[in-house]
XYZ file of C-alpha atoms in Angstrom:
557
model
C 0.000 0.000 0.000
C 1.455 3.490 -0.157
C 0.627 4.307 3.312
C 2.963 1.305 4.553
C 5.376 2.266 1.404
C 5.607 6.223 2.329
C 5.642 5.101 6.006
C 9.188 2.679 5.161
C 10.503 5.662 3.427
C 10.537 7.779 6.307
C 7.690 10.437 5.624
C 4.727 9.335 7.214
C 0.934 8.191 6.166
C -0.074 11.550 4.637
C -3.563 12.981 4.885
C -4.848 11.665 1.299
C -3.080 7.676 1.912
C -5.179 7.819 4.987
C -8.249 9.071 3.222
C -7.575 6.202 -0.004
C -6.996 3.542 2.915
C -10.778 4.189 4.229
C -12.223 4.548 0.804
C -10.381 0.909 0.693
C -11.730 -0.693 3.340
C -14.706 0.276 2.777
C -15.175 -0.980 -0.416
C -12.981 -4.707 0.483
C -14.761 -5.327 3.709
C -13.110 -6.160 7.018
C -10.692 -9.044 5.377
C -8.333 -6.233 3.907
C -7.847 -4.218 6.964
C -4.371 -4.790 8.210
C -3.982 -4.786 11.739
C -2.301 -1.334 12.911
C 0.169 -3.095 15.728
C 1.222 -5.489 12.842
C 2.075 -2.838 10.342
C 3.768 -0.667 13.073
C 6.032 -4.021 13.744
C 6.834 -4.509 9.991
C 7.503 -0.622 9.533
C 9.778 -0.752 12.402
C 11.501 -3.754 11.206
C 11.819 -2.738 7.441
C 13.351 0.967 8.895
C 15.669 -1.033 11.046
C 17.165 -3.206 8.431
C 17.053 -0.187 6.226
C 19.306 1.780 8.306
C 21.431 -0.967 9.090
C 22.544 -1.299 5.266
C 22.830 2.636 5.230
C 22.816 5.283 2.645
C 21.307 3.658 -0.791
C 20.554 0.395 1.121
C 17.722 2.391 2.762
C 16.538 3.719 -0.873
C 17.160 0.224 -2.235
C 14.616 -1.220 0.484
C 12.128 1.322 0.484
C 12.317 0.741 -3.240
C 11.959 -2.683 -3.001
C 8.878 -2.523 -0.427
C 7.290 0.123 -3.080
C 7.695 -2.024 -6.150
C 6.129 -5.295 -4.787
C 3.139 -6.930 -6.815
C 0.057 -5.491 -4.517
C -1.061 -9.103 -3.491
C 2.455 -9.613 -2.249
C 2.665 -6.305 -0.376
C -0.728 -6.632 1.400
C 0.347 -11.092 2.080
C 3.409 -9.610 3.530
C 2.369 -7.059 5.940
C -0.969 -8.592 7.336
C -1.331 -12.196 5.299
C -4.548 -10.980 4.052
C -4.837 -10.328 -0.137
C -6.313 -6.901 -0.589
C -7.348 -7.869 -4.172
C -9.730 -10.720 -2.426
C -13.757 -9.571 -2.587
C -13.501 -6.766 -5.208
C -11.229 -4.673 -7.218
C -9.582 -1.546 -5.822
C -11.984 1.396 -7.268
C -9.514 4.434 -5.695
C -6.617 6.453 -7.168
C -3.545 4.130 -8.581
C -0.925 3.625 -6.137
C 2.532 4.162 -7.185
C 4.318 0.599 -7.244
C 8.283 2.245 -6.946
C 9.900 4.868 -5.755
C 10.328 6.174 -9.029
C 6.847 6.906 -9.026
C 6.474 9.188 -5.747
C 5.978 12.948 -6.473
C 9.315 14.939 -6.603
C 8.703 17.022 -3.485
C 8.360 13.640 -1.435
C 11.796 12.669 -2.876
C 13.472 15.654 -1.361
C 12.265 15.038 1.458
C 13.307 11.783 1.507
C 17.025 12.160 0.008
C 17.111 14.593 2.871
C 17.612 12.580 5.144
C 19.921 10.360 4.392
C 23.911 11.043 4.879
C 25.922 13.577 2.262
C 27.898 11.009 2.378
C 25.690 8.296 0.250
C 23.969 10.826 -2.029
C 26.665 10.037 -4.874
C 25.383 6.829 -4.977
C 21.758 7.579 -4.643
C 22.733 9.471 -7.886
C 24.175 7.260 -9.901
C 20.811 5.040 -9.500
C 18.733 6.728 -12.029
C 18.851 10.454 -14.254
C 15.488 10.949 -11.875
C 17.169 10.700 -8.561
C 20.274 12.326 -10.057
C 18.052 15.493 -11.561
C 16.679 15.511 -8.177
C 20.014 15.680 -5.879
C 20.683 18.747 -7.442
C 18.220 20.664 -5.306
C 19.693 23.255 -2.856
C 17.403 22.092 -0.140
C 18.701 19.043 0.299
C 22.298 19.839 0.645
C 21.490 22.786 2.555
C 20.130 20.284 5.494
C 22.969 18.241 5.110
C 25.365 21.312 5.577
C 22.923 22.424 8.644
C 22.678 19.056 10.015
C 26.318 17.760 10.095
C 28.349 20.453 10.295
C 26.345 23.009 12.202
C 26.414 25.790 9.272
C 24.372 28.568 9.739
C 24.732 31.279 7.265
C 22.269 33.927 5.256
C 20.936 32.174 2.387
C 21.402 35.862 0.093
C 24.714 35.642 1.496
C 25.086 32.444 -0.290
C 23.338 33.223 -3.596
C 25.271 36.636 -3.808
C 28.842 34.777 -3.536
C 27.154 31.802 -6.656
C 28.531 29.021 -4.060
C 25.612 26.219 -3.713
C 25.391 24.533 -0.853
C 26.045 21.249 -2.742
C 29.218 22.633 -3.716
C 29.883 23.721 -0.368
C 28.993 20.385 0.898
C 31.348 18.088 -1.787
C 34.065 20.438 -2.456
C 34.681 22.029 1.805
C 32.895 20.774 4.169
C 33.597 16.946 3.382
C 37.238 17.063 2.140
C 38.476 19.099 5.341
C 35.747 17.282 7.795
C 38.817 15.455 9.397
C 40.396 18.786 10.699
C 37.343 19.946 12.618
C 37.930 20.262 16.355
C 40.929 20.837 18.924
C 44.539 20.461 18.105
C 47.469 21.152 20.038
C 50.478 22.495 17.491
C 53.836 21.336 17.943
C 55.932 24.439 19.056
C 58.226 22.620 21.584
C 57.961 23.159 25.332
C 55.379 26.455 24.545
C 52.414 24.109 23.105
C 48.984 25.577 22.090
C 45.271 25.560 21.664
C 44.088 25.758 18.139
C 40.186 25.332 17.146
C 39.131 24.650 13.659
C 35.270 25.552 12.617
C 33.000 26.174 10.388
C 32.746 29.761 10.009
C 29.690 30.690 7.787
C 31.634 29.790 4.010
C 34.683 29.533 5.450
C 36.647 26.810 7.899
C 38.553 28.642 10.102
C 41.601 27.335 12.324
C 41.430 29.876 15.397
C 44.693 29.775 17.920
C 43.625 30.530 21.360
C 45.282 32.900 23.260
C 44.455 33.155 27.325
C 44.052 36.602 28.029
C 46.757 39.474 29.568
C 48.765 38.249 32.848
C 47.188 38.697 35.391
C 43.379 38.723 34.435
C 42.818 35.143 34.180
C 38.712 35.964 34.357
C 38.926 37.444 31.278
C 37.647 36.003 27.912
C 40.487 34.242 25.789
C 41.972 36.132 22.992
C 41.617 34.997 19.231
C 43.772 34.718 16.248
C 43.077 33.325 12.845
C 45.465 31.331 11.979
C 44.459 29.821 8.165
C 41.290 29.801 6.310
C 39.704 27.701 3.351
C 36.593 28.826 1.276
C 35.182 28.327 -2.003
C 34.861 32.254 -2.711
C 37.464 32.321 -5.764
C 37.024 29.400 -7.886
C 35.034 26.435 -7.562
C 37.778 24.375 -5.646
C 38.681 24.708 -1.686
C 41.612 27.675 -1.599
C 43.862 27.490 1.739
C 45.197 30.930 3.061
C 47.460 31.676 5.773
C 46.179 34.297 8.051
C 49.164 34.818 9.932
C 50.970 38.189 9.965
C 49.670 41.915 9.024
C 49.323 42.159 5.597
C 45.993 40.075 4.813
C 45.152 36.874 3.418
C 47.607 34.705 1.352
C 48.645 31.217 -0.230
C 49.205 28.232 2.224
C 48.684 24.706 2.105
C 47.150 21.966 4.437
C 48.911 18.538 4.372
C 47.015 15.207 6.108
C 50.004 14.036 7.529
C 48.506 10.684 9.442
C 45.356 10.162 11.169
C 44.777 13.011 14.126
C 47.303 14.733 12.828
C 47.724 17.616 9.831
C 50.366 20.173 9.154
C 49.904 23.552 7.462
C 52.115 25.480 5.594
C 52.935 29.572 4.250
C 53.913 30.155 0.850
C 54.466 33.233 0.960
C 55.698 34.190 4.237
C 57.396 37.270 3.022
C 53.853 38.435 4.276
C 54.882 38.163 7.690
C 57.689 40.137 7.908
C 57.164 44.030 9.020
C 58.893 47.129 7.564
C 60.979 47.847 10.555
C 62.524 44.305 10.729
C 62.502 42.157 13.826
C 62.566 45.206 16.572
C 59.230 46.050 15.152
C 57.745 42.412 14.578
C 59.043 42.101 18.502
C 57.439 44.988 19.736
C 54.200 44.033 17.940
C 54.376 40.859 19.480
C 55.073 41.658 23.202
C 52.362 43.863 22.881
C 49.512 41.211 21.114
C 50.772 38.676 24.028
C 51.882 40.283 26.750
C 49.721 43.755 26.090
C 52.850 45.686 27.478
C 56.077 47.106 26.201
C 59.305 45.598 27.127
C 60.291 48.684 29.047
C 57.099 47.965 31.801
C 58.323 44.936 32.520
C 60.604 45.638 35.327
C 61.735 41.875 36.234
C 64.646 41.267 34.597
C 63.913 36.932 34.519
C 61.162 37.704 33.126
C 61.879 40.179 30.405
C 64.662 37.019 28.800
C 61.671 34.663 29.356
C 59.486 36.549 26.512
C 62.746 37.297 24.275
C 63.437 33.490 24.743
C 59.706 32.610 23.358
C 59.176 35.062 20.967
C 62.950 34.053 19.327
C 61.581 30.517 19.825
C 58.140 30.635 18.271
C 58.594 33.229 15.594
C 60.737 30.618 13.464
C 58.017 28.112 12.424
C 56.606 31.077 10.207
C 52.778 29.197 10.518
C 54.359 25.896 9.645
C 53.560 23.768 12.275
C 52.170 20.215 12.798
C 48.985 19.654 14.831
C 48.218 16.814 16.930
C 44.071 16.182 17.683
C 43.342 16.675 21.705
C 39.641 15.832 23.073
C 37.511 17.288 25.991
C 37.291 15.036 28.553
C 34.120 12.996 29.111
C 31.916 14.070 32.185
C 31.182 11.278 34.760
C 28.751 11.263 37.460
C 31.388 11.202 39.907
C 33.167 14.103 38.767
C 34.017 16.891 41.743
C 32.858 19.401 39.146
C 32.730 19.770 35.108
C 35.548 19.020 33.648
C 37.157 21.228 30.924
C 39.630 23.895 29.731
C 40.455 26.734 32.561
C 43.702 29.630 32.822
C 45.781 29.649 35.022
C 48.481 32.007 36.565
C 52.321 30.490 36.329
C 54.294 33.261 37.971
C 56.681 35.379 35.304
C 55.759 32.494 32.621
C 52.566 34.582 32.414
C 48.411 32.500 32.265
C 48.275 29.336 30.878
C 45.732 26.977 29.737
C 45.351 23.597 31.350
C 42.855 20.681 30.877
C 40.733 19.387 34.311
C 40.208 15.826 34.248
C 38.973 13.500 36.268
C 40.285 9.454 36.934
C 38.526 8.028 40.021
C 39.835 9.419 43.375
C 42.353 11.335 41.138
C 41.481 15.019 39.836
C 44.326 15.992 37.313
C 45.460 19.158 35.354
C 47.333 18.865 31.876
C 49.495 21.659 30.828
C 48.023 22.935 27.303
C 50.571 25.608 26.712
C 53.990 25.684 28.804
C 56.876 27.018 29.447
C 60.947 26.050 29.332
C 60.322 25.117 33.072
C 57.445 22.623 32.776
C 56.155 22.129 29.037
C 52.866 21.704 27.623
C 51.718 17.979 27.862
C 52.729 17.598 31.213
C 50.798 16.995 34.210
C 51.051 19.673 36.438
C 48.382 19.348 39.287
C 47.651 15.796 40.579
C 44.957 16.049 43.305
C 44.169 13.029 45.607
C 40.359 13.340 45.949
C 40.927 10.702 49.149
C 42.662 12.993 51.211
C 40.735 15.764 52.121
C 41.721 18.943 54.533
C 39.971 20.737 56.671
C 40.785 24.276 56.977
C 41.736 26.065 60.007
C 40.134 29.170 61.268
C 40.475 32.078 59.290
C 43.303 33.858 61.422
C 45.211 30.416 61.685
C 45.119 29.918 57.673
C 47.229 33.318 57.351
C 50.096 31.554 59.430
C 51.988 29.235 56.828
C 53.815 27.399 59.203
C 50.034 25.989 60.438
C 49.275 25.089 56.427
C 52.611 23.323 55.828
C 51.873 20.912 59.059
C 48.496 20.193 57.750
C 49.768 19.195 54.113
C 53.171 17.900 54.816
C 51.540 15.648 57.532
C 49.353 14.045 54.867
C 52.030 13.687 52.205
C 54.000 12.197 54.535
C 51.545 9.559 55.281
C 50.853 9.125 51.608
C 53.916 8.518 50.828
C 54.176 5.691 53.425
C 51.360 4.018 52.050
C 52.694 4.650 47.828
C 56.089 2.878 49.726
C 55.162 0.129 51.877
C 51.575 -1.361 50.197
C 52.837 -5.157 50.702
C 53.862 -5.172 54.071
C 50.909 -3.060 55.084
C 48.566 -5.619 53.754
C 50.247 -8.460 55.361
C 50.133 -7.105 58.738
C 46.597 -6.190 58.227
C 45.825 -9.949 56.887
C 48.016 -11.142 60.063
C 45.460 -9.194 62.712
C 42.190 -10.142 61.047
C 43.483 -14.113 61.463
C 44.766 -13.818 64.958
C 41.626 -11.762 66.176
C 39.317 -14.831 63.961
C 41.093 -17.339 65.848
C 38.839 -16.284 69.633
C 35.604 -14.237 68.082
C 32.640 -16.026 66.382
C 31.411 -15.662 62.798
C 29.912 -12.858 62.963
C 32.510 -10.501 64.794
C 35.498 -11.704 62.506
C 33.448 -10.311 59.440
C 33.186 -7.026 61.363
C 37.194 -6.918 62.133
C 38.344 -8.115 58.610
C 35.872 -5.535 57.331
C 37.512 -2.543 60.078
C 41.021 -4.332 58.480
C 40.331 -3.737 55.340
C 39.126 -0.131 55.687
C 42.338 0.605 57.337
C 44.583 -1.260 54.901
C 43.393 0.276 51.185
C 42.661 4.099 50.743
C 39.168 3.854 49.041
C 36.703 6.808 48.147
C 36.374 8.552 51.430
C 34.126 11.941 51.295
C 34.835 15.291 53.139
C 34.482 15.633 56.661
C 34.221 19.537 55.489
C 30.888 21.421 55.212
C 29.996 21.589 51.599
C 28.501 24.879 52.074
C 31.186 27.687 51.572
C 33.593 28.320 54.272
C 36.091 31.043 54.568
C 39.429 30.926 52.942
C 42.619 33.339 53.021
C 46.241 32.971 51.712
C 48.754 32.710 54.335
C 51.547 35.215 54.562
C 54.267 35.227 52.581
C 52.514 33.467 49.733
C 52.528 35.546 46.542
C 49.726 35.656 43.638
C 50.023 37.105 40.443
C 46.252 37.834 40.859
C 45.457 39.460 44.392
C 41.806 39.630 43.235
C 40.672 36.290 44.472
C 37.759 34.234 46.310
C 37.592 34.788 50.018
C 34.803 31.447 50.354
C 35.711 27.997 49.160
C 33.569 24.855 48.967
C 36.228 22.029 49.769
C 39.836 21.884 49.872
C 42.508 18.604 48.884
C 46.125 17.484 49.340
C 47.684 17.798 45.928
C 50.825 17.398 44.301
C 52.190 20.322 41.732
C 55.187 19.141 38.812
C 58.047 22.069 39.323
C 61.211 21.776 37.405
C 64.628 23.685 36.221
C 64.985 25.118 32.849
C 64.572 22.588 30.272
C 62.650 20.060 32.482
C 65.254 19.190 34.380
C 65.282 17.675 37.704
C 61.527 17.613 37.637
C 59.939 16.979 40.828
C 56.597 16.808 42.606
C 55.983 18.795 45.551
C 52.585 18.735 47.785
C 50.281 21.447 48.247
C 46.912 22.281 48.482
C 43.971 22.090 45.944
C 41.259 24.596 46.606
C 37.778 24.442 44.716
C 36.242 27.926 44.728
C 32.901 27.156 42.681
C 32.111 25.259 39.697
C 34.144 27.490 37.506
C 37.329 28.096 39.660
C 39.761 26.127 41.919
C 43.543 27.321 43.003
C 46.374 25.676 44.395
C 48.952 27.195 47.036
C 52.709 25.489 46.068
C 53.863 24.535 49.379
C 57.799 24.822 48.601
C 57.276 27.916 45.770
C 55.188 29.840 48.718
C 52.930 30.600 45.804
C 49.697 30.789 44.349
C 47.969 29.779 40.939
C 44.207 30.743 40.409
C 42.504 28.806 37.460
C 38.962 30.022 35.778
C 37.249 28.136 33.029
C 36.789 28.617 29.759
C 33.644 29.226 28.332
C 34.306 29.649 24.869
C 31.782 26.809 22.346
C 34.211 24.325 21.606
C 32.461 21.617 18.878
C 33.265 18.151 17.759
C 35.941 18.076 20.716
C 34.742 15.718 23.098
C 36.292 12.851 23.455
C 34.650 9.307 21.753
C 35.354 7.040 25.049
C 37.169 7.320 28.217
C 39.773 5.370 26.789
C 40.069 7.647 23.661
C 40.721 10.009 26.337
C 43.284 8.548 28.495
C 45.262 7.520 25.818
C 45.746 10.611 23.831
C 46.738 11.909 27.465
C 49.550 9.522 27.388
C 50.359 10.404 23.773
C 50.240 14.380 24.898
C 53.391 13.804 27.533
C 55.097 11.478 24.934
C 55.165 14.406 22.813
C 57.390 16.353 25.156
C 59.011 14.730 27.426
């Protein structure tokens, strides 16, 4: 019937199939009317196996359903023949999909994947004529890439969204996302979107030392459109003088490289003193003469002399957002942070178990990006003193060092820890009955392994200070705090050398915020999120996850 044939293609029972369907059983009695929970099951079944082929699978069984002999169509769906006590006196059904009106065909083709519509082409010159209509592709551009753009806008450029679809969006789907560039220990955040017309590759850039609250900074990077001929064109973006030729290169899988050719374009009249200056003051948004520290004046020369070399020719390595779990202390994500003279970074928040962690994003010659530089022990809570005893640092460093201390005990001596504890739940089983030696091996076992343990701390907000003598880049901070953990932070020389981690104490302000006081640096680093729209970055699985974090401190260690 074309109710059940409209139905398997994904439309619906229109008004008029409902209308022939009465007229029908009507005029055949009550041994043609197919029962409704029957058809739903063989509609359900036929879309099922139709999406499990995908793409011209689906057309092929739709087409199939359509282009069955009546009698056969009605045996199959209800075992009753239609054609059984009188002839069919209504309009003619169509018998294929070649036979359903146009506008039902767009609608249909709509909905399938760009990616099978070639074939759905090649099937006949109807289905090709009709997969030339700007609706459909215009879903398809909508639908799986998020494009939202003025249609005049698109007519007044004479770029279809077909074209846009098959010769941009497709090709350069891959690229889409995060991607950390390879510029040694200094790292990077680079998103790459669709852009109205154009796919962008934005580098983030955390905003002016110290205002870590304040939105992240943007720079285009490269750019690919369709605007000048009817092939994707690649432009670099970096430097002052406008738009010109580059090139993107697919190296491997989660991994691309892009390239200037013409990077005359980003050198500046007045040579390198003037590319310098323009650059201190884009990163830094100061001149070299107000920054008084002397350390930290060679730091910037050191990464501007550093960076400035790859000239936009730089490999990019994919990076996900971590997956949310139930568990979770608070969303996970991006957030700034303040390093001292290295200026705000940007570090990733994850979350493994008892274990909160913090990746470096971007870095420094000290500790470089990829590295983990906060690991928090969710276990090992700390309650804070009262307010005029937190100001005293010497009270802090008892608290935290008396922890670490006790972790480290445990990290050393697991074995003979859970010996001993084995050897006291068997001597106190030997004199109790049944029921008390469950109760001691149970006490035993609490004691023996550090499982999830919750805060004995309020978790309404409570008042917090930094101690004396502790020094933050941002004196501007929260005075309330929700919980507080024993942490350890990754210092290091220059160069990573002699890398060490050194307790302190992880401090969640509120959902977007957290800090941590360095115990042996006597300083502090606040962290704020970022809450910048960051698509087709989450991670796939948990797995996906942890593993590119392993790749991420492979890259530069």
């Amino acid at each position: 019937r074309m109710a059940v044939c409209a139905r398997l293609c994904g439309v619906g029972q229109s008004r008029r199939c409902r209308r022939r369907q009465r007229n029908d059983q009507q005029d055949q009695g009550s041994d043609s009317d197919m029962d409704e929970e029957e058809e739903e099951r063989i509609v359900g079944q036929r879309r099922s196996d139709a999406g499990s082929c995908g793409g011209p699978g689906r057309v092929a069984a739709a087409a199939a359903a359509a282009t069955a002999e009546p009698s056969d169509a009605c045996e199959y769906g209800s075992g009753h023949n239609t054609n059984r006590g009188g002839s069919n006196t209504g309009p003619p059904h169509p018998e294929s999909l070649m036979e359903l009106p146009p506008e039902l065909l767009v609608e249909i083709f709509s909905l399938l994947p760009g990616t099978v519509l070639p074939n759905v082409a090649l099937v006949c010159k109807k289905f090709r004529q009709i997969l030339n209509t700007e609706t459909i592709w215009r879903r398809r551009c909508v639908e799986e890439f998020g494009m939202r753009e003025d249609l005049r806008k698109m007519e007044a450029t004479g770029v279809s969204s077909q074209d846009l679809y098959v010769k941009l969006l497709h090709p350069y789907r891959h690229i889409l996302g995060l991607w950390q560039p390879d510029i040694g220990p200094y790292g990077g955040l680079l998103n790459v979107v669709v852009d109205g017309l154009f796919i962008i590759g934005w580098m983030y850039l955390p905003p002016h030392d110290p205002r870590v609250e304040d939105p992240m900074r943007r720079r285009p990077l490269f750019r690919i459109h369709l605007l000048e001929s009817k092939k994707a064109t690649v432009e670099c973006m970096y430097g002052h003088k406008g738009p010109h030729k580059g090139d993107i290169q697919t190296v491997k899988k989660d991994e691309f490289s892009t390239k200037c050719n013409q990077t005359d374009h980003h050198r500046m009249p007045g040579g390198r003193q003037e590319e310098f200056r323009t650059w201190l003051e884009e990163e830094w948004g100061r001149t070299l003469e107000e920054i008084f520290h002397e350390h930290m004046q060679e730091l910037i020369l050191m990464k501007f002399i550093y960076t400035s070399q790859y000239d936009n020719c730089l490999t990019y390595r994919r990076i996900y957002l971590p997956p949310l779990m139930p568990s979770d202390l608070l969303q996970p994500g991006l957030f700034k942070g303040t390093y001292g003279s290295h200026g705000l970074e940007i570090v990733m928040l994850s979350f493994h178990g008892m274990s909160a962690r913090a990746t470096k994003l971007t870095g420094d010659p000290n500790v470089p990006a990829g590295q983990l530089t906060l690991d928090v022990d969710l276990s090992q809570p700390v309650d804070l003193p009262e307010l005029d005893q937190q100001r005293n640092i010497d009270v802090l460093s008892r608290i935290i060092l008396g922890i670490h201390e006790k972790v480290q005990r445990e990290v050393e001596q697991p074995a003979s820890d859970a010996s001993a504890c084995v050897g006291r739940a068997e001597e106190e089983a030997d004199g109790a009955a049944a029921e008390e030696t469950e109760v001691d091996h149970g006490a035993c076992a609490d004691a023996c392994q550090s499982g999830p343990s919750g805060s004995s701390s309020s978790p309404e907000a409570q008042p917090f200070v930094l101690p004396l003598g502790v020094m933050a880049r941002n004196e501007v901070y929260p005075r309330t705090c929700r919980k507080c953990f024993y942490g350890t932070g990754l210092i290091a020389g220059h160069g990573f050398t002699s890398p060490e981690r050194t307790p302190g104490l992880f401090v969640l302000f509120d959902e977007d915020r957290f800090g941590f006081i360095w115990l042996e640096l006597k300083s502090f680093s606040l962290y704020s999120r970022l809450t910048d729209h960051l698509p087709h970055a989450h991670a796939p699985s948990m797995e996906r996850f942890e593993a590119m974090l392993r790749n991420m401190q492979s890259w530069t260690s």
